[in-house]
Amino acid sequence: MSVPYRVSFNGKLDRLSSLIDRLRVQVENARSKDTDPDMANLQVLTDTSGAMRLVFCPLDANLIDANRELQPRSDETALVAARITISGVGKQLINALPECISVQLAEEPYLTAVVMPLIEEVTLPRCGGQAAFQRLCEVVVIRLLRHAMEQGKADTGLLNGLAHPRIAAALVAIHEAPGEVWTLEKLADTAGMSRTQFAVTFKELVGATPMGYLSNWRLDIARAELEAGRQVKSVATLCGFSSPAAFSRAFSKRFGASPREARAEPVRSEL
């Protein structure tokens, strides 16, 4: 069995790229006249000593007002305020994050390295600034995902699974090759674990069974592909279903609409 794993520049397994590829990130500068500044969910704050803090609350906008982390303290000023809206199949990754992440930038130089150009684009606006602001915010989100995974910010869920070296290998296999004929045995072998140990550890870390997670991932990809106009038969093959009929049954059970209906009119997201 050949699974097209991607590796990072250091040769190690890349745990995030297959998910990030499926994210859609929309960025609005909350300091612009067209955006309500109270809807910002990413801010760079500085205090009177010059210390900077990066705050990101990635979840529902209704949570923002109640979250004190996002509110500047009395000695802080907002240098950057942006509204980040994330959609797409990879949104599972964002949903695995804590409600709010607050990072002292003096302690995280790799985050500071991308935040400083972001501040520059806001304070010294030039041609192409909006495009640069969008791209830099995307990089900030990616680096915050790394930070959350490496720091163990999630107690359970996808990030927690990706932080475990053996479970991560199985998750990346699922993400990279949803059309593979996966079985519990094959996934356990990919993780280098016994079937029982793998199943128990996966459920404890991710909060779902391996085959349940695989099914949901396939169906989420299928929905996105159908909404993009792809044919039902080719989507069924892409996502590893034995036949279009089997795919239609699973899709209808999950989303309450048939694949053909989803092609014509996008189904409501569960996320």
CSV table of C-alpha atoms in Angstrom, one decimal:
chain,number,residue,atom,x,y,z
A,1,MET,CA,0.0,0.0,0.0
A,2,SER,CA,1.5,3.3,-1.0
A,3,VAL,CA,0.2,6.4,0.8
A,4,PRO,CA,1.4,9.8,-0.6
A,5,TYR,CA,2.6,11.2,2.7
A,6,ARG,CA,3.9,14.8,2.6
A,7,VAL,CA,7.0,15.7,4.6
A,8,SER,CA,8.2,19.0,6.0
A,9,PHE,CA,11.5,20.6,4.9
A,10,ASN,CA,13.2,18.7,7.8
A,11,GLY,CA,12.0,15.4,6.3
A,12,LYS,CA,9.5,14.7,9.1
A,13,LEU,CA,5.8,13.9,8.5
A,14,ASP,CA,3.8,17.0,7.6
A,15,ARG,CA,0.8,16.8,9.9
A,16,LEU,CA,-1.0,19.9,8.8
A,17,SER,CA,-0.7,20.7,5.1
A,18,SER,CA,-3.3,18.2,3.9
A,19,LEU,CA,-5.8,20.0,6.2
A,20,ILE,CA,-4.7,23.5,5.5
A,21,ASP,CA,-5.0,22.9,1.7
A,22,ARG,CA,-8.7,22.4,2.3
A,23,LEU,CA,-9.2,25.5,4.4
A,24,ARG,CA,-10.8,28.7,3.0
A,25,VAL,CA,-9.7,31.7,4.8
A,26,GLN,CA,-11.4,35.1,4.4
A,27,VAL,CA,-9.7,38.1,6.1
A,28,GLU,CA,-11.2,41.5,6.7
A,29,ASN,CA,-9.2,44.4,8.2
A,30,ALA,CA,-11.3,45.4,11.2
A,31,ARG,CA,-9.9,48.9,11.0
A,32,SER,CA,-11.4,49.5,7.6
A,33,LYS,CA,-14.6,51.6,7.3
A,34,ASP,CA,-16.5,48.6,5.9
A,35,THR,CA,-15.9,46.3,8.9
A,36,ASP,CA,-17.3,46.5,12.4
A,37,PRO,CA,-14.2,46.6,14.7
A,38,ASP,CA,-16.1,44.8,17.4
A,39,MET,CA,-16.2,41.7,15.1
A,40,ALA,CA,-12.4,41.3,15.1
A,41,ASN,CA,-11.3,37.9,16.3
A,42,LEU,CA,-7.6,38.3,15.7
A,43,GLN,CA,-5.7,41.2,17.4
A,44,VAL,CA,-2.1,42.2,18.0
A,45,LEU,CA,-2.0,44.2,21.2
A,46,THR,CA,0.9,46.2,22.8
A,47,ASP,CA,1.2,47.5,26.3
A,48,THR,CA,3.0,50.6,27.6
A,49,SER,CA,6.3,48.7,27.9
A,50,GLY,CA,6.2,47.6,24.3
A,51,ALA,CA,5.4,44.0,25.0
A,52,MET,CA,3.1,42.5,22.4
A,53,ARG,CA,0.4,39.9,22.7
A,54,LEU,CA,-1.3,38.0,19.8
A,55,VAL,CA,-4.9,36.9,20.5
A,56,PHE,CA,-7.0,34.7,18.2
A,57,CYS,CA,-10.6,33.5,19.0
A,58,PRO,CA,-11.3,31.2,16.0
A,59,LEU,CA,-14.8,30.0,16.9
A,60,ASP,CA,-18.3,31.5,16.7
A,61,ALA,CA,-18.5,35.2,16.6
A,62,ASN,CA,-21.1,35.1,19.4
A,63,LEU,CA,-18.4,33.9,21.8
A,64,ILE,CA,-16.2,37.0,21.2
A,65,ASP,CA,-18.1,39.5,23.3
A,66,ALA,CA,-18.0,37.2,26.3
A,67,ASN,CA,-14.3,36.4,25.9
A,68,ARG,CA,-12.2,38.7,28.0
A,69,GLU,CA,-8.9,37.5,26.4
A,70,LEU,CA,-9.9,39.4,23.2
A,71,GLN,CA,-10.5,42.6,25.0
A,72,PRO,CA,-7.4,44.9,25.4
A,73,ARG,CA,-6.4,45.5,28.9
A,74,SER,CA,-6.3,49.1,30.3
A,75,ASP,CA,-2.6,49.4,29.4
A,76,GLU,CA,-2.9,47.8,25.9
A,77,THR,CA,-3.5,49.3,22.4
A,78,ALA,CA,-4.5,47.3,19.4
A,79,LEU,CA,-2.0,47.5,16.6
A,80,VAL,CA,-3.8,45.0,14.3
A,81,ALA,CA,-7.5,44.0,14.3
A,82,ALA,CA,-8.8,41.5,11.8
A,83,ARG,CA,-11.9,39.4,11.3
A,84,ILE,CA,-10.8,35.9,10.2
A,85,THR,CA,-13.6,33.6,8.8
A,86,ILE,CA,-12.6,30.1,8.1
A,87,SER,CA,-14.6,27.5,6.1
A,88,GLY,CA,-13.9,24.4,4.0
A,89,VAL,CA,-13.3,20.8,4.9
A,90,GLY,CA,-10.2,21.6,6.9
A,91,LYS,CA,-12.3,23.6,9.3
A,92,GLN,CA,-12.3,20.6,11.6
A,93,LEU,CA,-8.8,21.7,12.5
A,94,ILE,CA,-10.0,25.1,13.6
A,95,ASN,CA,-12.9,23.6,15.6
A,96,ALA,CA,-10.3,21.6,17.5
A,97,LEU,CA,-8.7,24.7,18.8
A,98,PRO,CA,-9.4,26.3,22.2
A,99,GLU,CA,-12.0,29.0,22.2
A,100,CYS,CA,-9.3,31.6,22.4
A,101,ILE,CA,-5.5,31.6,22.1
A,102,SER,CA,-3.4,34.3,23.7
A,103,VAL,CA,0.4,34.3,23.1
A,104,GLN,CA,3.0,36.6,24.5
A,105,LEU,CA,5.1,37.3,21.4
A,106,ALA,CA,8.3,37.8,23.4
A,107,GLU,CA,8.1,34.0,24.2
A,108,GLU,CA,7.4,33.0,20.6
A,109,PRO,CA,9.9,34.5,18.1
A,110,TYR,CA,8.7,32.4,15.2
A,111,LEU,CA,5.2,34.1,15.6
A,112,THR,CA,6.8,37.5,16.0
A,113,ALA,CA,8.6,37.0,12.7
A,114,VAL,CA,5.3,37.0,10.8
A,115,VAL,CA,3.4,39.4,13.0
A,116,MET,CA,5.9,42.3,12.5
A,117,PRO,CA,5.3,42.5,8.7
A,118,LEU,CA,1.6,42.4,9.4
A,119,ILE,CA,1.9,45.4,11.7
A,120,GLU,CA,4.0,47.1,9.0
A,121,GLU,CA,1.3,46.6,6.4
A,122,VAL,CA,-1.3,48.3,8.7
A,123,THR,CA,0.9,51.2,10.0
A,124,LEU,CA,2.7,51.9,6.7
A,125,PRO,CA,0.1,51.2,4.0
A,126,ARG,CA,1.3,50.8,0.4
A,127,CYS,CA,0.2,49.4,-2.9
A,128,GLY,CA,-0.7,45.7,-2.6
A,129,GLY,CA,-1.3,46.1,1.1
A,130,GLN,CA,-4.7,44.4,1.2
A,131,ALA,CA,-3.3,41.3,-0.6
A,132,ALA,CA,-0.3,41.2,1.7
A,133,PHE,CA,-2.5,41.6,4.8
A,134,GLN,CA,-4.6,38.6,3.6
A,135,ARG,CA,-1.6,36.4,3.0
A,136,LEU,CA,0.1,37.3,6.3
A,137,CYS,CA,-3.0,36.7,8.3
A,138,GLU,CA,-3.2,33.2,6.7
A,139,VAL,CA,0.4,32.5,7.7
A,140,VAL,CA,-0.3,33.7,11.3
A,141,VAL,CA,-3.3,31.3,11.5
A,142,ILE,CA,-1.0,28.4,10.3
A,143,ARG,CA,1.6,29.3,12.8
A,144,LEU,CA,-0.9,29.5,15.6
A,145,LEU,CA,-2.1,26.0,14.6
A,146,ARG,CA,1.4,24.7,15.0
A,147,HIS,CA,1.7,26.5,18.3
A,148,ALA,CA,-1.5,25.0,19.6
A,149,MET,CA,-0.5,21.5,18.5
A,150,GLU,CA,3.0,21.7,19.9
A,151,GLN,CA,1.9,23.2,23.2
A,152,GLY,CA,-0.9,20.6,23.7
A,153,LYS,CA,-3.6,23.3,23.8
A,154,ALA,CA,-6.4,20.8,23.1
A,155,ASP,CA,-7.5,18.1,25.6
A,156,THR,CA,-9.3,16.1,22.9
A,157,GLY,CA,-10.0,16.3,19.2
A,158,LEU,CA,-8.1,16.5,15.9
A,159,LEU,CA,-5.2,18.6,17.2
A,160,ASN,CA,-4.7,16.2,20.1
A,161,GLY,CA,-4.5,13.3,17.7
A,162,LEU,CA,-2.0,15.1,15.4
A,163,ALA,CA,0.2,15.8,18.4
A,164,HIS,CA,0.6,12.0,19.0
A,165,PRO,CA,3.3,10.7,16.6
A,166,ARG,CA,1.7,7.3,15.9
A,167,ILE,CA,-1.9,8.4,15.7
A,168,ALA,CA,-0.8,11.4,13.6
A,169,ALA,CA,0.6,8.9,11.0
A,170,ALA,CA,-2.8,7.3,10.6
A,171,LEU,CA,-4.6,10.7,10.5
A,172,VAL,CA,-2.3,12.0,7.8
A,173,ALA,CA,-2.9,8.8,5.8
A,174,ILE,CA,-6.7,9.3,6.0
A,175,HIS,CA,-6.3,13.0,5.1
A,176,GLU,CA,-3.9,12.4,2.2
A,177,ALA,CA,-5.6,9.3,0.7
A,178,PRO,CA,-9.4,9.3,1.5
A,179,GLY,CA,-10.0,6.9,-1.4
A,180,GLU,CA,-7.7,4.2,-0.1
A,181,VAL,CA,-9.4,1.0,0.9
A,182,TRP,CA,-8.8,1.6,4.6
A,183,THR,CA,-9.5,-1.0,7.3
A,184,LEU,CA,-8.8,-0.8,11.0
A,185,GLU,CA,-5.9,-3.2,10.5
A,186,LYS,CA,-4.3,-1.1,7.8
A,187,LEU,CA,-4.6,2.1,9.8
A,188,ALA,CA,-3.2,0.4,12.9
A,189,ASP,CA,-0.3,-0.9,10.7
A,190,THR,CA,0.3,2.7,9.4
A,191,ALA,CA,0.5,3.9,13.0
A,192,GLY,CA,2.8,1.0,14.0
A,193,MET,CA,0.4,-0.2,16.7
A,194,SER,CA,-1.7,-3.3,17.5
A,195,ARG,CA,-5.3,-3.0,16.3
A,196,THR,CA,-6.7,-2.8,19.9
A,197,GLN,CA,-4.1,-0.4,21.1
A,198,PHE,CA,-4.6,1.8,18.0
A,199,ALA,CA,-8.4,1.8,18.3
A,200,VAL,CA,-8.4,2.7,22.0
A,201,THR,CA,-5.7,5.4,21.7
A,202,PHE,CA,-7.3,7.0,18.7
A,203,LYS,CA,-10.7,7.2,20.4
A,204,GLU,CA,-9.2,8.6,23.6
A,205,LEU,CA,-7.3,11.3,21.7
A,206,VAL,CA,-9.5,12.2,18.8
A,207,GLY,CA,-12.9,11.6,20.4
A,208,ALA,CA,-14.1,9.4,17.6
A,209,THR,CA,-13.4,5.8,16.4
A,210,PRO,CA,-10.9,5.5,13.5
A,211,MET,CA,-13.5,4.3,11.0
A,212,GLY,CA,-16.0,6.9,12.2
A,213,TYR,CA,-13.5,9.6,11.6
A,214,LEU,CA,-12.6,8.2,8.2
A,215,SER,CA,-16.3,8.1,7.2
A,216,ASN,CA,-16.9,11.7,8.3
A,217,TRP,CA,-13.7,12.9,6.5
A,218,ARG,CA,-14.7,11.2,3.3
A,219,LEU,CA,-18.2,12.6,3.4
A,220,ASP,CA,-17.0,16.2,4.2
A,221,ILE,CA,-14.7,16.0,1.2
A,222,ALA,CA,-17.5,14.6,-0.9
A,223,ARG,CA,-19.8,17.5,0.0
A,224,ALA,CA,-17.2,20.0,-1.0
A,225,GLU,CA,-16.5,18.3,-4.3
A,226,LEU,CA,-20.2,18.1,-5.1
A,227,GLU,CA,-20.7,21.7,-4.3
A,228,ALA,CA,-17.9,22.5,-6.7
A,229,GLY,CA,-19.8,20.7,-9.5
A,230,ARG,CA,-18.0,17.4,-9.6
A,231,GLN,CA,-20.0,14.4,-10.9
A,232,VAL,CA,-21.5,12.0,-8.3
A,233,LYS,CA,-19.8,8.9,-9.6
A,234,SER,CA,-16.3,10.5,-9.7
A,235,VAL,CA,-16.8,11.8,-6.1
A,236,ALA,CA,-17.8,8.3,-4.9
A,237,THR,CA,-14.6,6.9,-6.4
A,238,LEU,CA,-12.4,9.8,-5.0
A,239,CYS,CA,-13.8,9.2,-1.5
A,240,GLY,CA,-13.4,5.5,-1.4
A,241,PHE,CA,-17.0,4.3,-1.7
A,242,SER,CA,-17.6,0.9,-3.3
A,243,SER,CA,-20.4,2.3,-5.6
A,244,PRO,CA,-22.4,5.4,-6.2
A,245,ALA,CA,-25.4,3.7,-4.5
A,246,ALA,CA,-23.3,3.1,-1.3
A,247,PHE,CA,-22.1,6.7,-1.4
A,248,SER,CA,-25.6,8.0,-1.9
A,249,ARG,CA,-26.9,6.1,1.2
A,250,ALA,CA,-24.1,7.3,3.4
A,251,PHE,CA,-24.3,10.9,2.2
A,252,SER,CA,-28.1,11.1,2.6
A,253,LYS,CA,-27.9,9.6,6.1
A,254,ARG,CA,-25.2,12.1,7.2
A,255,PHE,CA,-26.6,15.3,5.6
A,256,GLY,CA,-30.3,14.6,5.0
A,257,ALA,CA,-29.9,15.3,1.3
A,258,SER,CA,-28.8,13.2,-1.7
A,259,PRO,CA,-25.5,13.8,-3.5
A,260,ARG,CA,-27.4,15.1,-6.6
A,261,GLU,CA,-29.3,17.5,-4.4
A,262,ALA,CA,-26.1,18.7,-2.9
A,263,ARG,CA,-24.7,19.4,-6.3
A,264,ALA,CA,-27.7,21.5,-7.1
A,265,GLU,CA,-27.9,23.3,-3.8
A,266,PRO,CA,-25.2,23.2,-1.1
A,267,VAL,CA,-26.3,21.4,2.1
A,268,ARG,CA,-26.1,23.2,5.5
A,269,SER,CA,-22.8,22.7,7.3
A,270,GLU,CA,-22.8,20.9,10.6
A,271,LEU,CA,-19.6,22.7,11.8
